[in-house]
Amino acid sequence: MNHEDSVLLHTEGRVRHVTLNRPRALNALNHAMVLRIGEALDAAEQDPSVVAVLLSGAGERGLCAGGDIRSIRDDALAGGRTSLDFWRDEYRLNARIARFPKPYVALMDGIVMGGGVGVSAHGSLRIVTERSRIAMPETGIGFVPDVGGTYLLGAAPGELGLHLALTGDVVGAADALLCGLADHFVPSGDLPALLTALDTCATPEAVVAAAARYGGTAPAGELAGHRDWIDACYAADTVEEIVERLDDCGVPAAKQAATTIMAKSPTALKVTLAAVRRARRLTSLEAALDQEYRVSSIAFSGPDLVEGVRAQIVDKDRNPRWSPAELAEVSDEDVARHFAPLGEGELGLGPAAEATG
């Protein structure tokens, strides 16, 4: 499949449709797809006949399962740097989506994870359905939430975002709305009618109104009922103390969260905690993306990303051998080096004053 086939473009009425088209790979993003989406946004912005962009995913399983992490692992094993180039353009695309001047409608139906969140949750109109399964699961592959994920999760109410960042838990429509990752719930059966309505819109204002008109009440979620223990436990200073609080608070769901966290990469967990808390202090998505690029660049050269992808995707034994293997073995210095400036290698989206977070 060439890059033009992996992202399909067409216009209906005055809406430019962008369809991720790698359904067998759950529409996982590669570099060519990122560049093609960016080109599509440039063309749509400059075309006065286009009033909105609509992003969707081909197939029945979801919008996008994330980046092509198998290729990233292969690149790391080969000592390459193409993944850093991919992230550079991907993060720039995430920022482009957030600042796009026309309505950017993302259909977050089915699986939306990692890089899929990056091309959808920064949009201005984010639609979820009862089939939506949204997550930033990076800690499970020895990586750290990126694509602006630390910024999004850092802005969630209380400590909900940190809970999702450390556990990698999947949320449905109601919890995505609660956490600020989505704007409207539309039953999946109503999506064809919504699309028809959008395609008849002649103005950006009509697009916004159509999305709201089809919006309804999502089936009940879980996180709102867990706010007490989540906010109390995740307010701790360290990952070790967070896990201890989760284990000791007497709530079965909290104990399960502790078990989930302890299966993740110790290094990724500690860096994720620092990254989300640092992102809360930053003034813009662009500054957070700059920070994430530093973190990703260091994580790419470490052992856990390669090992995590091996365990989850390549060999599928679900038994990663993290290095270091214990939280206590990850020093403050190990964490800090993920945030060190990259000099000429900086992404450079945000203000220079925030270069070190």
mmCIF file of C-alpha atoms in Angstrom:
data_model
loop_
_atom_site.group_PDB
_atom_site.id
_atom_site.type_symbol
_atom_site.label_atom_id
_atom_site.label_comp_id
_atom_site.label_asym_id
_atom_site.label_seq_id
_atom_site.Cartn_x
_atom_site.Cartn_y
_atom_site.Cartn_z
ATOM 1 C CA MET A 1 0.000 0.000 0.000
ATOM 2 C CA ASN A 2 1.451 3.383 -0.988
ATOM 3 C CA HIS A 3 1.115 6.436 1.192
ATOM 4 C CA GLU A 4 -1.782 7.820 -0.843
ATOM 5 C CA ASP A 5 -3.787 4.656 -0.199
ATOM 6 C CA SER A 6 -3.048 4.706 3.548
ATOM 7 C CA VAL A 7 -4.804 8.080 3.951
ATOM 8 C CA LEU A 8 -7.816 8.591 1.706
ATOM 9 C CA LEU A 9 -8.994 12.104 0.878
ATOM 10 C CA HIS A 10 -12.279 13.221 -0.597
ATOM 11 C CA THR A 11 -14.723 16.090 -0.299
ATOM 12 C CA GLU A 12 -18.446 15.802 0.386
ATOM 13 C CA GLY A 13 -20.266 19.093 0.107
ATOM 14 C CA ARG A 14 -17.914 21.511 1.824
ATOM 15 C CA VAL A 15 -16.331 19.029 4.229
ATOM 16 C CA ARG A 16 -12.910 17.530 3.534
ATOM 17 C CA HIS A 17 -12.836 13.897 4.641
ATOM 18 C CA VAL A 18 -9.542 12.398 5.819
ATOM 19 C CA THR A 19 -9.749 8.629 6.313
ATOM 20 C CA LEU A 20 -6.964 6.581 7.900
ATOM 21 C CA ASN A 21 -6.854 3.486 5.727
ATOM 22 C CA ARG A 22 -4.752 0.699 7.202
ATOM 23 C CA PRO A 23 -7.587 -1.345 8.723
ATOM 24 C CA ARG A 24 -5.564 -4.560 8.989
ATOM 25 C CA ALA A 25 -3.094 -2.639 11.192
ATOM 26 C CA LEU A 26 -5.947 -0.877 12.999
ATOM 27 C CA ASN A 27 -4.957 2.247 11.072
ATOM 28 C CA ALA A 28 -1.632 2.562 12.895
ATOM 29 C CA LEU A 29 0.200 5.701 11.879
ATOM 30 C CA ASN A 30 3.457 5.748 9.967
ATOM 31 C CA HIS A 31 5.541 8.691 8.797
ATOM 32 C CA ALA A 32 4.007 8.883 5.327
ATOM 33 C CA MET A 33 0.512 9.027 6.824
ATOM 34 C CA VAL A 34 1.479 11.858 9.157
ATOM 35 C CA LEU A 35 2.900 13.867 6.252
ATOM 36 C CA ARG A 36 -0.162 13.234 4.107
ATOM 37 C CA ILE A 37 -2.534 14.367 6.860
ATOM 38 C CA GLY A 38 -0.477 17.518 7.261
ATOM 39 C CA GLU A 39 -0.651 18.201 3.514
ATOM 40 C CA ALA A 40 -4.411 17.649 3.605
ATOM 41 C CA LEU A 41 -4.796 20.193 6.397
ATOM 42 C CA ASP A 42 -2.695 22.731 4.508
ATOM 43 C CA ALA A 43 -4.866 22.322 1.421
ATOM 44 C CA ALA A 44 -8.114 22.451 3.419
ATOM 45 C CA GLU A 45 -7.094 25.596 5.251
ATOM 46 C CA GLN A 46 -6.233 27.383 2.027
ATOM 47 C CA ASP A 47 -9.378 26.259 0.151
ATOM 48 C CA PRO A 48 -12.247 28.687 0.822
ATOM 49 C CA SER A 49 -14.774 26.122 -0.350
ATOM 50 C CA VAL A 50 -13.843 23.813 2.570
ATOM 51 C CA VAL A 51 -15.559 24.708 5.845
ATOM 52 C CA ALA A 52 -14.405 21.751 7.960
ATOM 53 C CA VAL A 53 -12.207 18.645 8.077
ATOM 54 C CA LEU A 54 -13.522 15.269 9.234
ATOM 55 C CA LEU A 55 -11.156 12.515 10.412
ATOM 56 C CA SER A 56 -12.267 8.884 10.519
ATOM 57 C CA GLY A 57 -10.767 5.403 10.356
ATOM 58 C CA ALA A 58 -11.401 2.653 7.817
ATOM 59 C CA GLY A 59 -12.712 -0.705 8.982
ATOM 60 C CA GLU A 60 -14.912 -1.698 11.877
ATOM 61 C CA ARG A 61 -12.424 -1.774 14.748
ATOM 62 C CA GLY A 62 -11.493 1.811 15.394
ATOM 63 C CA LEU A 63 -9.999 5.123 14.390
ATOM 64 C CA CYS A 64 -6.338 4.384 15.125
ATOM 65 C CA ALA A 65 -4.426 2.084 17.479
ATOM 66 C CA GLY A 66 -1.407 4.409 17.643
ATOM 67 C CA GLY A 67 1.959 4.614 15.949
ATOM 68 C CA ASP A 68 3.605 1.738 14.135
ATOM 69 C CA ILE A 69 5.570 0.611 17.196
ATOM 70 C CA ARG A 70 6.960 -2.525 15.570
ATOM 71 C CA SER A 71 8.763 -0.312 13.055
ATOM 72 C CA ILE A 72 9.971 1.936 15.871
ATOM 73 C CA ARG A 73 11.437 -1.103 17.640
ATOM 74 C CA ASP A 74 13.150 -2.246 14.438
ATOM 75 C CA ASP A 75 14.633 1.215 14.016
ATOM 76 C CA ALA A 76 15.933 1.239 17.595
ATOM 77 C CA LEU A 77 17.489 -2.200 17.226
ATOM 78 C CA ALA A 78 19.216 -1.081 14.032
ATOM 79 C CA GLY A 79 20.606 2.032 15.715
ATOM 80 C CA GLY A 80 18.594 4.238 13.381
ATOM 81 C CA ARG A 81 17.021 7.657 13.845
ATOM 82 C CA THR A 82 14.033 7.566 11.513
ATOM 83 C CA SER A 83 11.693 7.266 14.508
ATOM 84 C CA LEU A 84 12.922 10.627 15.811
ATOM 85 C CA ASP A 85 12.089 12.166 12.439
ATOM 86 C CA PHE A 86 8.663 10.521 12.581
ATOM 87 C CA TRP A 87 7.963 11.902 16.050
ATOM 88 C CA ARG A 88 9.151 15.348 15.033
ATOM 89 C CA ASP A 89 6.588 15.506 12.237
ATOM 90 C CA GLU A 90 3.897 13.709 14.251
ATOM 91 C CA TYR A 91 4.134 16.138 17.163
ATOM 92 C CA ARG A 92 4.104 19.076 14.787
ATOM 93 C CA LEU A 93 0.925 17.624 13.285
ATOM 94 C CA ASN A 94 -0.624 17.329 16.751
ATOM 95 C CA ALA A 95 0.023 21.033 17.319
ATOM 96 C CA ARG A 96 -1.287 21.841 13.831
ATOM 97 C CA ILE A 97 -4.552 20.047 14.587
ATOM 98 C CA ALA A 98 -4.990 21.922 17.859
ATOM 99 C CA ARG A 99 -4.562 25.288 16.106
ATOM 100 C CA PHE A 100 -6.482 24.428 12.914
ATOM 101 C CA PRO A 101 -8.678 27.451 12.153
ATOM 102 C CA LYS A 102 -11.662 25.511 10.792
ATOM 103 C CA PRO A 103 -13.709 22.859 12.616
ATOM 104 C CA TYR A 104 -11.736 19.623 12.861
ATOM 105 C CA VAL A 105 -14.194 16.820 13.532
ATOM 106 C CA ALA A 106 -12.690 13.555 14.812
ATOM 107 C CA LEU A 107 -14.806 10.413 14.911
ATOM 108 C CA MET A 108 -13.294 8.600 17.886
ATOM 109 C CA ASP A 109 -15.308 5.439 17.278
ATOM 110 C CA GLY A 110 -13.831 2.114 18.387
ATOM 111 C CA ILE A 111 -10.178 1.870 19.405
ATOM 112 C CA VAL A 112 -8.330 5.181 19.776
ATOM 113 C CA MET A 113 -4.947 4.820 21.423
ATOM 114 C CA GLY A 114 -1.576 6.549 21.555
ATOM 115 C CA GLY A 115 -0.979 8.313 18.269
ATOM 116 C CA GLY A 116 -4.677 7.915 17.508
ATOM 117 C CA VAL A 117 -5.395 10.202 20.458
ATOM 118 C CA GLY A 118 -2.872 12.655 19.027
ATOM 119 C CA VAL A 119 -4.697 13.029 15.706
ATOM 120 C CA SER A 120 -8.146 13.231 17.300
ATOM 121 C CA ALA A 121 -8.230 14.590 20.857
ATOM 122 C CA HIS A 122 -6.582 17.893 19.875
ATOM 123 C CA GLY A 123 -9.399 18.554 17.416
ATOM 124 C CA SER A 124 -12.149 21.088 18.006
ATOM 125 C CA LEU A 125 -15.069 18.613 17.718
ATOM 126 C CA ARG A 126 -14.361 15.174 19.127
ATOM 127 C CA ILE A 127 -17.111 12.582 18.793
ATOM 128 C CA VAL A 128 -17.213 9.406 20.884
ATOM 129 C CA THR A 129 -19.643 6.481 20.710
ATOM 130 C CA GLU A 130 -20.582 3.534 22.897
ATOM 131 C CA ARG A 131 -17.847 1.613 21.052
ATOM 132 C CA SER A 132 -15.065 4.081 21.896
ATOM 133 C CA ARG A 133 -12.061 2.590 23.691
ATOM 134 C CA ILE A 134 -9.545 5.329 24.404
ATOM 135 C CA ALA A 135 -6.168 4.963 26.097
ATOM 136 C CA MET A 136 -2.605 6.168 26.391
ATOM 137 C CA PRO A 137 -1.003 2.738 27.104
ATOM 138 C CA GLU A 138 2.647 3.700 26.639
ATOM 139 C CA THR A 139 3.967 2.658 30.063
ATOM 140 C CA GLY A 140 3.138 -0.948 29.152
ATOM 141 C CA ILE A 141 5.658 -0.881 26.301
ATOM 142 C CA GLY A 142 8.387 0.941 28.215
ATOM 143 C CA PHE A 143 7.481 4.316 26.766
ATOM 144 C CA VAL A 144 5.893 7.535 28.047
ATOM 145 C CA PRO A 145 2.645 9.205 26.910
ATOM 146 C CA ASP A 146 3.391 11.521 23.999
ATOM 147 C CA VAL A 147 1.506 13.198 21.092
ATOM 148 C CA GLY A 148 0.398 15.828 23.601
ATOM 149 C CA GLY A 149 -0.959 13.140 25.916
ATOM 150 C CA THR A 150 0.796 14.522 28.979
ATOM 151 C CA TYR A 151 -0.829 17.896 28.304
ATOM 152 C CA LEU A 152 -4.303 16.408 27.826
ATOM 153 C CA LEU A 153 -4.069 14.085 30.823
ATOM 154 C CA GLY A 154 -2.518 16.779 32.976
ATOM 155 C CA ALA A 155 -5.583 18.938 32.335
ATOM 156 C CA ALA A 156 -8.079 16.242 33.372
ATOM 157 C CA PRO A 157 -10.006 16.800 36.631
ATOM 158 C CA GLY A 158 -8.113 16.009 39.824
ATOM 159 C CA GLU A 159 -5.714 13.102 39.391
ATOM 160 C CA LEU A 160 -7.763 11.222 36.777
ATOM 161 C CA GLY A 161 -5.227 11.936 34.046
ATOM 162 C CA LEU A 162 -2.309 10.689 36.099
ATOM 163 C CA HIS A 163 -4.258 7.520 36.883
ATOM 164 C CA LEU A 164 -4.788 6.905 33.165
ATOM 165 C CA ALA A 165 -1.187 7.805 32.306
ATOM 166 C CA LEU A 166 0.361 5.386 34.805
ATOM 167 C CA THR A 167 -2.061 2.469 34.398
ATOM 168 C CA GLY A 168 -2.671 2.860 30.662
ATOM 169 C CA ASP A 169 -6.306 1.981 31.406
ATOM 170 C CA VAL A 170 -8.862 2.090 28.609
ATOM 171 C CA VAL A 171 -11.842 4.417 29.024
ATOM 172 C CA GLY A 172 -15.189 4.596 27.284
ATOM 173 C CA ALA A 173 -17.240 7.538 26.099
ATOM 174 C CA ALA A 174 -18.444 8.948 29.434
ATOM 175 C CA ASP A 175 -14.984 8.860 31.000
ATOM 176 C CA ALA A 176 -13.432 10.398 27.892
ATOM 177 C CA LEU A 177 -15.918 13.254 28.174
ATOM 178 C CA LEU A 178 -15.213 13.620 31.900
ATOM 179 C CA CYS A 179 -11.461 13.777 31.283
ATOM 180 C CA GLY A 180 -11.756 16.371 28.521
ATOM 181 C CA LEU A 181 -10.698 14.001 25.742
ATOM 182 C CA ALA A 182 -13.989 14.325 23.844
ATOM 183 C CA ASP A 183 -16.838 16.782 23.293
ATOM 184 C CA HIS A 184 -19.962 14.883 22.217
ATOM 185 C CA PHE A 185 -21.399 11.394 22.560
ATOM 186 C CA VAL A 186 -23.195 10.139 19.463
ATOM 187 C CA PRO A 187 -24.557 6.574 19.311
ATOM 188 C CA SER A 188 -22.709 4.647 16.606
ATOM 189 C CA GLY A 189 -25.992 3.979 14.833
ATOM 190 C CA ASP A 190 -26.447 7.736 14.381
ATOM 191 C CA LEU A 191 -23.042 8.340 12.787
ATOM 192 C CA PRO A 192 -24.307 7.983 9.179
ATOM 193 C CA ALA A 193 -26.992 10.610 9.852
ATOM 194 C CA LEU A 194 -24.422 12.871 11.506
ATOM 195 C CA LEU A 195 -22.107 12.559 8.517
ATOM 196 C CA THR A 196 -24.935 13.380 6.134
ATOM 197 C CA ALA A 197 -25.777 16.432 8.217
ATOM 198 C CA LEU A 198 -22.165 17.585 8.315
ATOM 199 C CA ASP A 199 -21.786 17.181 4.569
ATOM 200 C CA THR A 200 -24.690 19.581 4.003
ATOM 201 C CA CYS A 201 -23.190 22.320 6.198
ATOM 202 C CA ALA A 202 -22.258 25.525 4.423
ATOM 203 C CA THR A 203 -20.478 27.287 7.288
ATOM 204 C CA PRO A 204 -18.194 26.395 10.187
ATOM 205 C CA GLU A 205 -20.940 27.475 12.575
ATOM 206 C CA ALA A 206 -23.333 24.984 11.003
ATOM 207 C CA VAL A 207 -20.781 22.197 11.488
ATOM 208 C CA VAL A 208 -20.502 23.000 15.188
ATOM 209 C CA ALA A 209 -24.279 23.132 15.529
ATOM 210 C CA ALA A 210 -24.755 19.820 13.708
ATOM 211 C CA ALA A 211 -22.291 18.020 15.979
ATOM 212 C CA ALA A 212 -24.059 19.389 19.054
ATOM 213 C CA ARG A 213 -27.494 18.524 17.672
ATOM 214 C CA TYR A 214 -26.636 14.852 17.362
ATOM 215 C CA GLY A 215 -24.960 14.749 20.756
ATOM 216 C CA GLY A 216 -26.620 12.711 23.500
ATOM 217 C CA THR A 217 -25.960 11.249 26.924
ATOM 218 C CA ALA A 218 -23.236 8.626 27.093
ATOM 219 C CA PRO A 219 -23.721 5.366 29.003
ATOM 220 C CA ALA A 220 -22.458 5.716 32.561
ATOM 221 C CA GLY A 221 -18.708 5.596 33.061
ATOM 222 C CA GLU A 222 -16.582 4.492 36.000
ATOM 223 C CA LEU A 223 -14.122 7.236 36.876
ATOM 224 C CA ALA A 224 -16.539 9.697 38.470
ATOM 225 C CA GLY A 225 -17.335 7.130 41.151
ATOM 226 C CA HIS A 226 -13.630 6.555 41.827
ATOM 227 C CA ARG A 227 -12.588 10.201 42.235
ATOM 228 C CA ASP A 228 -12.133 9.991 46.005
ATOM 229 C CA TRP A 229 -9.470 7.295 46.050
ATOM 230 C CA ILE A 230 -7.895 8.342 42.755
ATOM 231 C CA ASP A 231 -7.389 11.930 43.900
ATOM 232 C CA ALA A 232 -6.102 10.851 47.301
ATOM 233 C CA CYS A 233 -3.736 8.127 46.132
ATOM 234 C CA TYR A 234 -2.256 9.806 43.067
ATOM 235 C CA ALA A 235 -1.492 13.013 44.953
ATOM 236 C CA ALA A 236 1.523 11.246 46.488
ATOM 237 C CA ASP A 237 4.981 12.508 45.622
ATOM 238 C CA THR A 238 6.432 9.306 44.147
ATOM 239 C CA VAL A 239 5.268 6.278 42.195
ATOM 240 C CA GLU A 240 6.252 4.087 45.138
ATOM 241 C CA GLU A 241 4.005 6.045 47.481
ATOM 242 C CA ILE A 242 1.167 6.097 44.953
ATOM 243 C CA VAL A 243 1.299 2.297 44.730
ATOM 244 C CA GLU A 244 1.460 2.003 48.517
ATOM 245 C CA ARG A 245 -1.592 4.221 48.932
ATOM 246 C CA LEU A 246 -3.485 2.268 46.274
ATOM 247 C CA ASP A 247 -2.674 -1.013 48.010
ATOM 248 C CA ASP A 248 -3.628 0.255 51.456
ATOM 249 C CA CYS A 249 -6.795 2.260 50.818
ATOM 250 C CA GLY A 250 -9.085 -0.764 51.008
ATOM 251 C CA VAL A 251 -10.834 -0.289 47.651
ATOM 252 C CA PRO A 252 -10.623 -3.321 45.307
ATOM 253 C CA ALA A 253 -10.385 -1.113 42.209
ATOM 254 C CA ALA A 254 -7.482 0.777 43.766
ATOM 255 C CA LYS A 255 -5.669 -2.447 44.578
ATOM 256 C CA GLN A 256 -6.172 -3.557 40.973
ATOM 257 C CA ALA A 257 -4.707 -0.244 39.798
ATOM 258 C CA ALA A 258 -1.629 -0.897 41.959
ATOM 259 C CA THR A 259 -1.216 -4.343 40.404
ATOM 260 C CA THR A 260 -1.602 -2.874 36.925
ATOM 261 C CA ILE A 261 0.988 -0.174 37.579
ATOM 262 C CA MET A 262 3.538 -2.623 38.968
ATOM 263 C CA ALA A 263 3.520 -4.567 35.699
ATOM 264 C CA LYS A 264 4.690 -1.493 33.757
ATOM 265 C CA SER A 265 8.225 -0.285 33.074
ATOM 266 C CA PRO A 266 9.632 1.255 36.279
ATOM 267 C CA THR A 267 11.556 3.851 34.322
ATOM 268 C CA ALA A 268 8.544 4.731 32.182
ATOM 269 C CA LEU A 269 6.383 5.079 35.287
ATOM 270 C CA LYS A 270 8.712 7.505 37.030
ATOM 271 C CA VAL A 271 9.282 9.559 33.902
ATOM 272 C CA THR A 272 5.530 9.614 33.213
ATOM 273 C CA LEU A 273 4.789 10.930 36.701
ATOM 274 C CA ALA A 274 7.317 13.706 36.203
ATOM 275 C CA ALA A 275 6.140 14.448 32.660
ATOM 276 C CA VAL A 276 2.466 14.851 33.558
ATOM 277 C CA ARG A 277 3.256 17.045 36.552
ATOM 278 C CA ARG A 278 5.660 19.164 34.524
ATOM 279 C CA ALA A 279 3.076 19.467 31.725
ATOM 280 C CA ARG A 280 0.585 20.955 34.200
ATOM 281 C CA ARG A 281 2.999 23.837 34.755
ATOM 282 C CA LEU A 282 3.564 24.524 31.071
ATOM 283 C CA THR A 283 1.615 27.238 29.310
ATOM 284 C CA SER A 284 0.839 25.540 26.014
ATOM 285 C CA LEU A 285 0.452 22.283 24.143
ATOM 286 C CA GLU A 286 3.489 23.269 22.100
ATOM 287 C CA ALA A 287 5.680 23.457 25.188
ATOM 288 C CA ALA A 288 4.410 20.049 26.293
ATOM 289 C CA LEU A 289 5.190 18.576 22.882
ATOM 290 C CA ASP A 290 8.709 19.982 23.117
ATOM 291 C CA GLN A 291 9.062 18.238 26.469
ATOM 292 C CA GLU A 292 7.636 15.004 25.110
ATOM 293 C CA TYR A 293 10.099 15.052 22.231
ATOM 294 C CA ARG A 294 12.993 15.196 24.698
ATOM 295 C CA VAL A 295 11.505 12.329 26.681
ATOM 296 C CA SER A 296 10.821 10.224 23.579
ATOM 297 C CA SER A 297 14.332 10.791 22.263
ATOM 298 C CA ILE A 298 15.875 9.423 25.459
ATOM 299 C CA ALA A 299 13.374 6.578 25.803
ATOM 300 C CA PHE A 300 14.129 5.545 22.222
ATOM 301 C CA SER A 301 17.751 4.884 23.144
ATOM 302 C CA GLY A 302 16.916 2.963 26.333
ATOM 303 C CA PRO A 303 16.286 -0.769 26.758
ATOM 304 C CA ASP A 304 12.655 -0.774 27.857
ATOM 305 C CA LEU A 305 10.942 0.385 24.655
ATOM 306 C CA VAL A 306 12.565 -2.378 22.616
ATOM 307 C CA GLU A 307 11.756 -4.937 25.307
ATOM 308 C CA GLY A 308 8.207 -3.739 25.851
ATOM 309 C CA VAL A 309 7.303 -3.923 22.173
ATOM 310 C CA ARG A 310 8.908 -7.356 21.984
ATOM 311 C CA ALA A 311 6.804 -8.653 24.856
ATOM 312 C CA GLN A 312 3.511 -7.092 23.770
ATOM 313 C CA ILE A 313 3.666 -7.092 19.971
ATOM 314 C CA VAL A 314 6.467 -9.276 18.592
ATOM 315 C CA ASP A 315 6.687 -12.381 20.791
ATOM 316 C CA LYS A 316 3.424 -11.624 22.645
ATOM 317 C CA ASP A 317 4.605 -13.441 25.766
ATOM 318 C CA ARG A 318 3.378 -10.495 27.908
ATOM 319 C CA ASN A 319 6.441 -10.979 30.093
ATOM 320 C CA PRO A 320 8.734 -7.979 29.627
ATOM 321 C CA ARG A 321 12.077 -7.947 31.429
ATOM 322 C CA TRP A 322 12.436 -4.315 32.389
ATOM 323 C CA SER A 323 15.840 -2.748 33.051
ATOM 324 C CA PRO A 324 15.986 -1.635 35.786
ATOM 325 C CA ALA A 325 13.401 -4.084 37.043
ATOM 326 C CA GLU A 326 12.375 -2.273 40.242
ATOM 327 C CA LEU A 327 11.108 1.236 40.962
ATOM 328 C CA ALA A 328 13.743 1.684 43.671
ATOM 329 C CA GLU A 329 16.476 1.167 41.092
ATOM 330 C CA VAL A 330 15.341 4.162 38.984
ATOM 331 C CA SER A 331 17.179 7.195 40.326
ATOM 332 C CA ASP A 332 16.181 10.842 40.203
ATOM 333 C CA GLU A 333 19.089 11.340 37.818
ATOM 334 C CA ASP A 334 17.703 8.655 35.500
ATOM 335 C CA VAL A 335 14.423 10.546 35.381
ATOM 336 C CA ALA A 336 15.968 13.993 35.022
ATOM 337 C CA ARG A 337 18.031 13.127 31.960
ATOM 338 C CA HIS A 338 14.803 12.524 29.998
ATOM 339 C CA PHE A 339 14.022 16.232 30.337
ATOM 340 C CA ALA A 340 17.427 17.665 29.477
ATOM 341 C CA PRO A 341 17.509 20.058 26.506
ATOM 342 C CA LEU A 342 18.549 18.527 23.183
ATOM 343 C CA GLY A 343 20.403 21.566 21.889
ATOM 344 C CA GLU A 344 20.089 21.745 18.121
ATOM 345 C CA GLY A 345 17.917 18.627 18.249
ATOM 346 C CA GLU A 346 15.037 20.412 20.008
ATOM 347 C CA LEU A 347 11.558 20.221 18.487
ATOM 348 C CA GLY A 348 11.234 23.964 19.067
ATOM 349 C CA LEU A 349 7.470 24.447 18.964
ATOM 350 C CA GLY A 350 7.076 26.337 22.237
ATOM 351 C CA PRO A 351 8.719 29.431 23.696
ATOM 352 C CA ALA A 352 12.405 29.150 24.426
ATOM 353 C CA ALA A 353 11.749 30.182 28.037
ATOM 354 C CA GLU A 354 10.031 26.832 28.597
ATOM 355 C CA ALA A 355 12.766 24.783 26.977
ATOM 356 C CA THR A 356 13.435 22.859 30.183
ATOM 357 C CA GLY A 357 9.824 22.549 31.398
#
